[in-house]
Amino acid sequence: MDSSDKKLPKMDSCVNVEREVDKVLSKFAAVGDHSSRTLQDLVEHISNIRKELSEGNNDSDVTATQSLVLNQCLKKVKDTCQRLSNDHKDLHSSVSKVGKAIDRNFIQDISACSVEGAFVGVEKRSLLNEVICEHFFRQGMLDIGEQLIQDARLQIDEAQKEPFFELNRILEALKEHNLFPALEWAKRNRERLQQQSSALEFKLHRLHFIELLKGGPARQMEALLYSRNFEPFAYHHAKEIQTLMGSLLYVQQGVHNSPYLHLLDPIHWLDICDVFTRDACQLLGLSVESPLSVAFAAGCISLPSLLNINHVMKQRQCTNVWNQKDELPIEIDLGGETRYHSIFACPILRQQTTETNPPVRLVCGHVISRDALNKLNTNNKVKCPYCPMEQNAVDARPVQF
Ligand SMILES: [Zn+2]
């Protein structure tokens, strides 16, 4: 199905809802017109009566005719109010029709695309709550996370929370251009950061140096002294250190008027937050993105396609195609950012390989699954289904991705 096909139903839905909205709007206008005209007439009528009454003799009692006129007027006011209130009620029903039109045209039953019982049961629900809680901690919403722990009676020990607390504290400081908590953390974890070839500590020192440069001649000496901190990084960052030292020559005339202007770019502050998050998460064995937001985003991307395919399957009455609910009926591309690890689907058996059924490389270079190899194997001889080279089944080697 191409994209223009997908747009059509949505466009229809918009038109349907718009039709109801137009009805409501014209009704609003008509009722508004009518009621203001009626009220105006009524006001005129009443002021005429008042005028007539005041022109009469104030001392005498109300005459029988006057009393009749007044009673009639009173009735007219009551009737008009009743009619206006009925019109108003009528408007309500038109407005609620718009709501129903939206429900009918936009809100689809997504239960067909969900796995039954995915969140049913105490254990699963508590797992879901834990994931939500971790998400809050990750986003720095610590008090909301704590509240959820209490309300959902979760068992999360302090040691599990601490890394998030610390990362958030450091990140908050970095956002306020305070490098020290991050520097202190990086020094504490220097060895492990180096093992994962992180440039975090160097970049933090560099930013501090740049801040000193911004201080002009008054802080030139301080900057020069601080440059000693670059020493442990000389091997990996020689070129960048040279650039930083070169910038010292321009402190007198102002670095912003020099070829070293790029050092002052505020983007370095944004960059350091990213570098810190990425490297610290890697060191702590956490994923950089919150698993919950990644899963949610993936669901949002794939839902329209799944609803579409579900619709088509219902139309063609082949709903049983999708009874293997832990497997999607179609392949959905979520884009490169959500690709985390490679999987291999056997081209012969069309199954994803597993640890017990790993991919194997044949002598000719073609790769199939172990199960497929076993099926093709006759007396230890295998004919590659692709090239088709004859070979010994035992020569096939497992492949790691
Ligand atoms: Zn082959």
Tab-separated table of C-alpha atoms and ligand atoms in Angstrom:
chain	number	residue	atom	x	y	z
A	1	MET	CA	0.000	0.000	0.000
A	2	ASP	CA	1.565	3.325	-0.951
A	3	SER	CA	1.398	6.476	1.085
A	4	SER	CA	-1.397	8.112	-0.927
A	5	ASP	CA	-3.653	5.152	-0.132
A	6	LYS	CA	-2.943	5.585	3.532
A	7	LYS	CA	-3.828	9.257	3.463
A	8	LEU	CA	-7.241	8.780	1.906
A	9	PRO	CA	-9.131	7.277	4.845
A	10	LYS	CA	-7.752	9.955	7.155
A	11	MET	CA	-8.811	12.694	4.749
A	12	ASP	CA	-12.309	11.185	4.636
A	13	SER	CA	-12.402	11.121	8.417
A	14	CYS	CA	-11.470	14.801	8.560
A	15	VAL	CA	-14.223	15.677	6.063
A	16	ASN	CA	-16.783	13.676	8.030
A	17	VAL	CA	-15.935	15.420	11.270
A	18	GLU	CA	-15.778	18.790	9.566
A	19	ARG	CA	-19.298	18.280	8.234
A	20	GLU	CA	-20.592	17.843	11.797
A	21	VAL	CA	-18.608	20.857	12.968
A	22	ASP	CA	-20.111	22.972	10.180
A	23	LYS	CA	-23.600	21.886	11.223
A	24	VAL	CA	-22.903	22.941	14.800
A	25	LEU	CA	-21.434	26.262	13.728
A	26	SER	CA	-24.408	27.181	11.525
A	27	LYS	CA	-26.800	26.123	14.272
A	28	PHE	CA	-24.864	28.253	16.762
A	29	ALA	CA	-25.136	31.230	14.441
A	30	ALA	CA	-28.877	30.683	13.842
A	31	VAL	CA	-29.676	30.226	17.519
A	32	GLY	CA	-27.536	33.241	18.416
A	33	ASP	CA	-29.332	35.428	15.856
A	34	HIS	CA	-32.740	34.223	16.867
A	35	SER	CA	-32.216	34.630	20.590
A	36	SER	CA	-30.749	38.113	20.367
A	37	ARG	CA	-33.636	39.199	18.149
A	38	THR	CA	-36.215	37.679	20.507
A	39	LEU	CA	-34.597	39.242	23.549
A	40	GLN	CA	-34.425	42.609	21.851
A	41	ASP	CA	-38.147	42.436	21.007
A	42	LEU	CA	-38.935	41.454	24.554
A	43	VAL	CA	-36.888	44.291	26.040
A	44	GLU	CA	-38.615	46.731	23.731
A	45	HIS	CA	-42.009	45.397	24.699
A	46	ILE	CA	-41.243	45.708	28.414
A	47	SER	CA	-39.863	49.224	28.133
A	48	ASN	CA	-42.975	50.285	26.221
A	49	ILE	CA	-45.148	48.984	29.046
A	50	ARG	CA	-42.995	50.752	31.612
A	51	LYS	CA	-43.257	53.950	29.661
A	52	GLU	CA	-47.045	53.675	29.480
A	53	LEU	CA	-47.255	52.923	33.209
A	54	SER	CA	-45.073	55.863	34.173
A	55	GLU	CA	-47.104	58.233	31.993
A	56	GLY	CA	-50.276	57.343	33.935
A	57	ASN	CA	-51.179	58.760	37.295
A	58	ASN	CA	-48.743	57.432	39.895
A	59	ASP	CA	-51.105	57.824	42.798
A	60	SER	CA	-53.967	55.721	41.506
A	61	ASP	CA	-54.060	51.925	41.786
A	62	VAL	CA	-53.217	49.669	38.888
A	63	THR	CA	-56.214	49.389	36.598
A	64	ALA	CA	-57.643	46.081	35.509
A	65	THR	CA	-56.355	46.602	31.948
A	66	GLN	CA	-52.870	47.417	33.161
A	67	SER	CA	-52.869	44.325	35.340
A	68	LEU	CA	-53.872	42.206	32.348
A	69	VAL	CA	-51.104	43.695	30.212
A	70	LEU	CA	-48.573	43.062	32.957
A	71	ASN	CA	-49.661	39.464	33.393
A	72	GLN	CA	-49.468	38.869	29.657
A	73	CYS	CA	-46.002	40.388	29.613
A	74	LEU	CA	-44.898	38.134	32.451
A	75	LYS	CA	-46.136	35.075	30.598
A	76	LYS	CA	-44.338	36.187	27.459
A	77	VAL	CA	-41.056	36.497	29.389
A	78	LYS	CA	-41.479	33.031	30.864
A	79	ASP	CA	-42.302	31.478	27.506
A	80	THR	CA	-39.352	33.130	25.820
A	81	CYS	CA	-36.947	31.912	28.516
A	82	GLN	CA	-38.327	28.406	28.127
A	83	ARG	CA	-37.853	28.508	24.363
A	84	LEU	CA	-34.304	29.847	24.639
A	85	SER	CA	-33.395	27.148	27.115
A	86	ASN	CA	-34.833	24.486	24.762
A	87	ASP	CA	-32.796	25.864	21.874
A	88	HIS	CA	-29.752	25.697	24.102
A	89	LYS	CA	-30.402	22.055	24.972
A	90	ASP	CA	-30.754	21.340	21.304
A	91	LEU	CA	-27.303	22.812	20.719
A	92	HIS	CA	-25.877	20.367	23.218
A	93	SER	CA	-27.008	17.391	21.213
A	94	SER	CA	-25.399	18.825	18.058
A	95	VAL	CA	-22.120	19.407	19.896
A	96	SER	CA	-22.083	15.865	21.233
A	97	LYS	CA	-22.624	14.618	17.671
A	98	VAL	CA	-19.205	16.093	16.820
A	99	GLY	CA	-17.661	14.057	19.622
A	100	LYS	CA	-19.332	10.939	18.301
A	101	ALA	CA	-18.138	11.720	14.766
A	102	ILE	CA	-14.570	12.006	16.060
A	103	ASP	CA	-14.918	8.684	17.888
A	104	ARG	CA	-16.325	7.036	14.810
A	105	ASN	CA	-13.729	8.390	12.407
A	106	PHE	CA	-10.520	8.532	14.391
A	107	ILE	CA	-10.439	6.331	17.411
A	108	GLN	CA	-9.818	2.834	16.199
A	109	ASP	CA	-9.991	-0.303	18.155
A	110	ILE	CA	-6.333	-1.024	18.754
A	111	SER	CA	-6.994	-4.097	20.860
A	112	ALA	CA	-6.705	-6.177	17.674
A	113	CYS	CA	-3.024	-5.214	17.550
A	114	SER	CA	-2.152	-5.960	21.140
A	115	VAL	CA	-1.097	-9.185	22.700
A	116	GLU	CA	-3.844	-10.474	24.934
A	117	GLY	CA	-2.922	-10.538	28.575
A	118	ALA	CA	0.380	-8.750	28.051
A	119	PHE	CA	-0.143	-6.736	31.230
A	120	VAL	CA	-2.453	-9.068	33.099
A	121	GLY	CA	-1.382	-10.532	36.424
A	122	VAL	CA	0.335	-9.163	39.493
A	123	GLU	CA	3.828	-10.007	38.313
A	124	LYS	CA	3.475	-8.373	34.906
A	125	ARG	CA	1.806	-5.304	36.310
A	126	SER	CA	4.518	-4.838	38.867
A	127	LEU	CA	7.129	-5.266	36.127
A	128	LEU	CA	5.405	-2.583	34.077
A	129	ASN	CA	5.327	-0.269	37.087
A	130	GLU	CA	9.024	-0.864	37.632
A	131	VAL	CA	9.767	0.105	34.042
A	132	ILE	CA	7.695	3.269	34.404
A	133	CYS	CA	9.459	4.017	37.663
A	134	GLU	CA	12.883	3.582	36.099
A	135	HIS	CA	11.806	5.944	33.341
A	136	PHE	CA	10.927	8.633	35.887
A	137	PHE	CA	14.283	8.222	37.615
A	138	ARG	CA	16.060	8.434	34.301
A	139	GLN	CA	14.246	11.651	33.381
A	140	GLY	CA	15.181	13.176	36.721
A	141	MET	CA	11.583	13.099	38.004
A	142	LEU	CA	12.729	11.545	41.236
A	143	ASP	CA	9.799	12.503	43.447
A	144	ILE	CA	7.262	11.072	40.987
A	145	GLY	CA	9.265	7.845	40.862
A	146	GLU	CA	9.323	7.655	44.666
A	147	GLN	CA	5.575	8.222	44.794
A	148	LEU	CA	5.000	5.414	42.297
A	149	ILE	CA	7.148	3.059	44.379
A	150	GLN	CA	4.914	3.798	47.361
A	151	ASP	CA	1.588	3.637	45.523
A	152	ALA	CA	2.390	0.480	43.567
A	153	ARG	CA	4.239	-1.065	46.540
A	154	LEU	CA	7.318	-1.759	44.428
A	155	GLN	CA	10.440	-3.349	45.819
A	156	ILE	CA	13.242	-1.186	44.478
A	157	ASP	CA	16.311	-0.933	46.656
A	158	GLU	CA	18.373	2.200	47.043
A	159	ALA	CA	21.343	0.735	45.196
A	160	GLN	CA	19.189	0.456	42.104
A	161	LYS	CA	18.160	4.106	42.273
A	162	GLU	CA	21.503	5.630	43.174
A	163	PRO	CA	23.093	5.651	39.689
A	164	PHE	CA	20.131	7.603	38.300
A	165	PHE	CA	20.233	10.071	41.170
A	166	GLU	CA	23.927	10.669	40.645
A	167	LEU	CA	23.700	10.987	36.868
A	168	ASN	CA	20.855	13.465	37.182
A	169	ARG	CA	22.687	15.537	39.773
A	170	ILE	CA	25.735	15.772	37.526
A	171	LEU	CA	23.693	16.475	34.419
A	172	GLU	CA	21.760	19.241	36.144
A	173	ALA	CA	25.057	20.826	37.201
A	174	LEU	CA	26.395	20.577	33.651
A	175	LYS	CA	23.298	22.315	32.332
A	176	GLU	CA	24.093	25.168	34.698
A	177	HIS	CA	27.677	25.220	33.342
A	178	ASN	CA	29.063	23.708	36.520
A	179	LEU	CA	31.738	21.196	35.545
A	180	PHE	CA	32.971	20.099	38.944
A	181	PRO	CA	30.568	17.258	39.813
A	182	ALA	CA	31.172	15.759	36.364
A	183	LEU	CA	34.949	16.187	36.648
A	184	GLU	CA	34.942	14.584	40.067
A	185	TRP	CA	32.907	11.641	38.716
A	186	ALA	CA	35.144	11.271	35.652
A	187	LYS	CA	38.299	11.251	37.812
A	188	ARG	CA	36.782	8.628	40.065
A	189	ASN	CA	35.981	6.428	37.057
A	190	ARG	CA	39.037	7.337	34.995
A	191	GLU	CA	40.310	3.823	34.490
A	192	ARG	CA	37.017	2.392	33.332
A	193	LEU	CA	36.325	5.396	31.111
A	194	GLN	CA	39.702	4.921	29.460
A	195	GLN	CA	38.911	1.262	28.873
A	196	GLN	CA	35.899	2.285	26.842
A	197	SER	CA	38.072	4.975	25.135
A	198	SER	CA	35.924	7.798	26.456
A	199	ALA	CA	37.072	11.374	25.891
A	200	LEU	CA	34.802	12.637	28.662
A	201	GLU	CA	37.410	13.720	31.189
A	202	PHE	CA	39.524	15.461	28.571
A	203	LYS	CA	36.504	17.280	27.200
A	204	LEU	CA	35.547	18.445	30.694
A	205	HIS	CA	39.034	19.836	31.322
A	206	ARG	CA	38.984	21.468	27.909
A	207	LEU	CA	35.706	23.221	28.692
A	208	HIS	CA	37.079	24.498	31.978
A	209	PHE	CA	40.162	25.780	30.158
A	210	ILE	CA	37.929	27.550	27.621
A	211	GLU	CA	35.955	29.173	30.425
A	212	LEU	CA	39.252	30.529	31.804
A	213	LEU	CA	40.163	31.812	28.330
A	214	LYS	CA	36.916	33.746	28.267
A	215	GLY	CA	38.106	35.524	31.415
A	216	GLY	CA	40.667	37.405	29.303
A	217	PRO	CA	44.180	38.511	30.363
A	218	ALA	CA	43.216	38.499	34.053
A	219	ARG	CA	42.888	34.709	34.008
A	220	GLN	CA	45.604	33.929	31.461
A	221	MET	CA	47.998	32.638	34.092
A	222	GLU	CA	45.291	30.512	35.651
A	223	ALA	CA	44.524	29.012	32.240
A	224	LEU	CA	48.201	28.273	31.665
A	225	LEU	CA	48.460	26.523	35.016
A	226	TYR	CA	45.255	24.605	34.399
A	227	SER	CA	46.645	23.261	31.127
A	228	ARG	CA	48.720	20.856	33.245
A	229	ASN	CA	45.523	18.855	33.605
A	230	PHE	CA	45.816	17.929	29.924
A	231	GLU	CA	48.955	15.928	30.540
A	232	PRO	CA	47.363	12.485	31.001
A	233	PHE	CA	45.526	12.966	27.708
A	234	ALA	CA	48.491	14.146	25.637
A	235	TYR	CA	48.791	10.854	23.807
A	236	HIS	CA	45.217	10.647	22.499
A	237	HIS	CA	44.396	14.344	22.181
A	238	ALA	CA	47.700	15.920	21.118
A	239	LYS	CA	46.211	17.941	18.295
A	240	GLU	CA	43.366	19.366	20.366
A	241	ILE	CA	45.771	20.276	23.177
A	242	GLN	CA	47.994	22.111	20.671
A	243	THR	CA	44.983	24.108	19.521
A	244	LEU	CA	44.085	24.988	23.097
A	245	MET	CA	47.615	26.105	23.889
A	246	GLY	CA	47.751	28.127	20.663
A	247	SER	CA	44.677	30.037	21.721
A	248	LEU	CA	46.605	31.413	24.708
A	249	LEU	CA	48.487	33.663	22.283
A	250	TYR	CA	45.288	35.551	21.585
A	251	VAL	CA	44.151	36.155	25.125
A	252	GLN	CA	45.439	39.761	25.033
A	253	GLN	CA	43.524	40.746	21.891
A	254	GLY	CA	40.523	38.557	22.732
A	255	VAL	CA	39.932	34.983	21.590
A	256	HIS	CA	36.666	36.038	19.922
A	257	ASN	CA	38.767	38.041	17.422
A	258	SER	CA	41.067	35.151	16.660
A	259	PRO	CA	41.219	31.999	14.560
A	260	TYR	CA	40.293	30.207	17.805
A	261	LEU	CA	36.798	31.680	17.871
A	262	HIS	CA	35.298	28.199	17.408
A	263	LEU	CA	36.437	27.265	20.925
A	264	LEU	CA	33.864	29.678	22.333
A	265	ASP	CA	30.951	28.040	20.518
A	266	PRO	CA	28.182	27.315	23.100
A	267	ILE	CA	27.584	23.997	21.331
A	268	HIS	CA	30.435	22.522	23.430
A	269	TRP	CA	28.165	22.761	26.473
A	270	LEU	CA	25.379	20.858	24.744
A	271	ASP	CA	27.909	18.367	23.467
A	272	ILE	CA	29.339	17.686	26.917
A	273	CYS	CA	25.873	16.755	28.244
A	274	ASP	CA	25.502	14.208	25.447
A	275	VAL	CA	29.000	12.836	25.927
A	276	PHE	CA	28.492	12.536	29.658
A	277	THR	CA	25.115	10.779	29.330
A	278	ARG	CA	26.397	8.375	26.683
A	279	ASP	CA	29.657	7.469	28.416
A	280	ALA	CA	28.198	7.283	31.916
A	281	CYS	CA	25.333	5.070	30.741
A	282	GLN	CA	27.791	2.803	28.962
A	283	LEU	CA	29.948	2.584	32.072
A	284	LEU	CA	26.970	1.744	34.271
A	285	GLY	CA	25.591	-0.745	31.773
A	286	LEU	CA	22.456	1.309	31.126
A	287	SER	CA	20.947	2.064	27.760
A	288	VAL	CA	21.306	5.720	26.761
A	289	GLU	CA	17.625	6.092	25.918
A	290	SER	CA	14.895	5.152	28.352
A	291	PRO	CA	13.674	1.673	27.325
A	292	LEU	CA	10.119	2.779	28.007
A	293	SER	CA	10.251	5.776	25.672
A	294	VAL	CA	11.952	3.692	22.978
A	295	ALA	CA	9.243	1.025	23.253
A	296	PHE	CA	6.516	3.653	23.245
A	297	ALA	CA	7.961	5.441	20.205
A	298	ALA	CA	8.304	2.128	18.369
A	299	GLY	CA	4.649	1.389	19.114
A	300	CYS	CA	3.552	4.778	17.791
A	301	ILE	CA	5.495	4.251	14.573
A	302	SER	CA	4.210	0.744	13.957
A	303	LEU	CA	0.594	1.082	15.079
A	304	PRO	CA	-0.781	2.639	11.851
A	305	SER	CA	0.765	-0.130	9.725
A	306	LEU	CA	-0.509	-2.812	12.088
A	307	LEU	CA	-4.020	-1.339	12.089
A	308	ASN	CA	-3.898	-1.242	8.299
A	309	ILE	CA	-2.801	-4.836	7.923
A	310	ASN	CA	-5.368	-5.903	10.496
A	311	HIS	CA	-8.070	-4.106	8.522
A	312	VAL	CA	-6.977	-5.780	5.288
A	313	MET	CA	-6.859	-9.195	6.944
A	314	LYS	CA	-10.386	-8.728	8.278
A	315	GLN	CA	-11.642	-7.663	4.853
A	316	ARG	CA	-10.127	-10.738	3.234
A	317	GLN	CA	-11.280	-12.881	6.116
A	318	CYS	CA	-7.861	-14.280	6.820
A	319	THR	CA	-7.592	-13.183	10.442
A	320	ASN	CA	-5.872	-16.402	11.462
A	321	VAL	CA	-2.700	-15.269	9.647
A	322	TRP	CA	-1.841	-13.259	12.731
A	323	ASN	CA	-2.459	-15.810	15.408
A	324	GLN	CA	1.223	-16.117	16.214
A	325	LYS	CA	0.903	-13.024	18.378
A	326	ASP	CA	4.484	-12.742	19.522
A	327	GLU	CA	5.478	-12.279	15.915
A	328	LEU	CA	4.415	-9.355	13.737
A	329	PRO	CA	2.597	-10.145	10.493
A	330	ILE	CA	4.695	-7.632	8.567
A	331	GLU	CA	8.163	-6.198	8.858
A	332	ILE	CA	8.226	-2.690	10.281
A	333	ASP	CA	11.172	-0.379	9.770
A	334	LEU	CA	11.662	1.849	12.793
A	335	GLY	CA	14.676	3.620	11.310
A	336	GLY	CA	18.365	3.353	12.065
A	337	GLU	CA	18.204	4.900	15.530
A	338	THR	CA	16.276	1.987	16.953
A	339	ARG	CA	18.577	-0.695	15.571
A	340	TYR	CA	20.414	-2.188	18.514
A	341	HIS	CA	21.570	-5.622	17.566
A	342	SER	CA	21.520	-7.666	14.407
A	343	ILE	CA	19.320	-10.655	14.017
A	344	PHE	CA	19.566	-13.320	11.376
A	345	ALA	CA	16.565	-14.952	9.771
A	346	CYS	CA	17.287	-18.213	7.994
A	347	PRO	CA	16.548	-17.725	4.283
A	348	ILE	CA	15.533	-21.397	3.965
A	349	LEU	CA	13.278	-21.918	6.985
A	350	ARG	CA	12.328	-18.218	7.310
A	351	GLN	CA	12.906	-18.374	11.050
A	352	GLN	CA	14.913	-16.122	13.287
A	353	THR	CA	18.016	-17.940	14.482
A	354	THR	CA	18.484	-18.647	18.177
A	355	GLU	CA	21.263	-19.854	20.441
A	356	THR	CA	20.177	-23.454	19.956
A	357	ASN	CA	19.682	-22.939	16.239
A	358	PRO	CA	22.523	-20.572	15.303
A	359	PRO	CA	23.381	-19.333	11.815
A	360	VAL	CA	26.106	-21.421	10.144
A	361	ARG	CA	28.421	-20.442	7.335
A	362	LEU	CA	28.804	-23.011	4.569
A	363	VAL	CA	32.123	-23.552	2.840
A	364	CYS	CA	30.892	-21.559	-0.149
A	365	GLY	CA	30.185	-18.564	2.074
A	366	HIS	CA	26.396	-18.765	2.147
A	367	VAL	CA	24.776	-18.617	5.576
A	368	ILE	CA	21.746	-20.636	6.670
A	369	SER	CA	20.440	-21.843	10.035
A	370	ARG	CA	21.651	-25.026	11.738
A	371	ASP	CA	18.159	-26.549	11.460
A	372	ALA	CA	18.106	-25.899	7.717
A	373	LEU	CA	21.551	-27.472	7.397
A	374	ASN	CA	20.332	-30.570	9.248
A	375	LYS	CA	17.348	-30.816	6.945
A	376	LEU	CA	19.504	-30.552	3.824
A	377	ASN	CA	22.049	-33.019	5.175
A	378	THR	CA	22.086	-36.451	3.534
A	379	ASN	CA	24.934	-38.738	4.621
A	380	ASN	CA	26.942	-35.695	5.726
A	381	LYS	CA	26.722	-34.258	2.219
A	382	VAL	CA	25.045	-30.891	1.719
A	383	LYS	CA	24.258	-29.142	-1.525
A	384	CYS	CA	24.156	-25.375	-0.933
A	385	PRO	CA	20.660	-24.201	-1.885
A	386	TYR	CA	22.146	-21.045	-3.396
A	387	CYS	CA	25.255	-21.683	-5.398
A	388	PRO	CA	24.805	-24.972	-5.357
A	389	MET	CA	28.156	-26.250	-4.140
A	390	GLU	CA	28.450	-29.774	-2.758
A	391	GLN	CA	30.183	-29.927	0.589
A	392	ASN	CA	30.529	-31.746	3.898
A	393	ALA	CA	27.972	-30.729	6.498
A	394	VAL	CA	30.597	-30.856	9.264
A	395	ASP	CA	32.575	-28.092	7.549
A	396	ALA	CA	29.845	-25.543	8.254
A	397	ARG	CA	30.877	-23.080	10.986
A	398	PRO	CA	28.588	-21.191	13.421
A	399	VAL	CA	28.509	-17.447	12.844
A	400	GLN	CA	28.335	-14.765	15.554
A	401	PHE	CA	26.749	-11.401	14.883
B	1	ZN	ZN	26.621	-21.608	-1.523
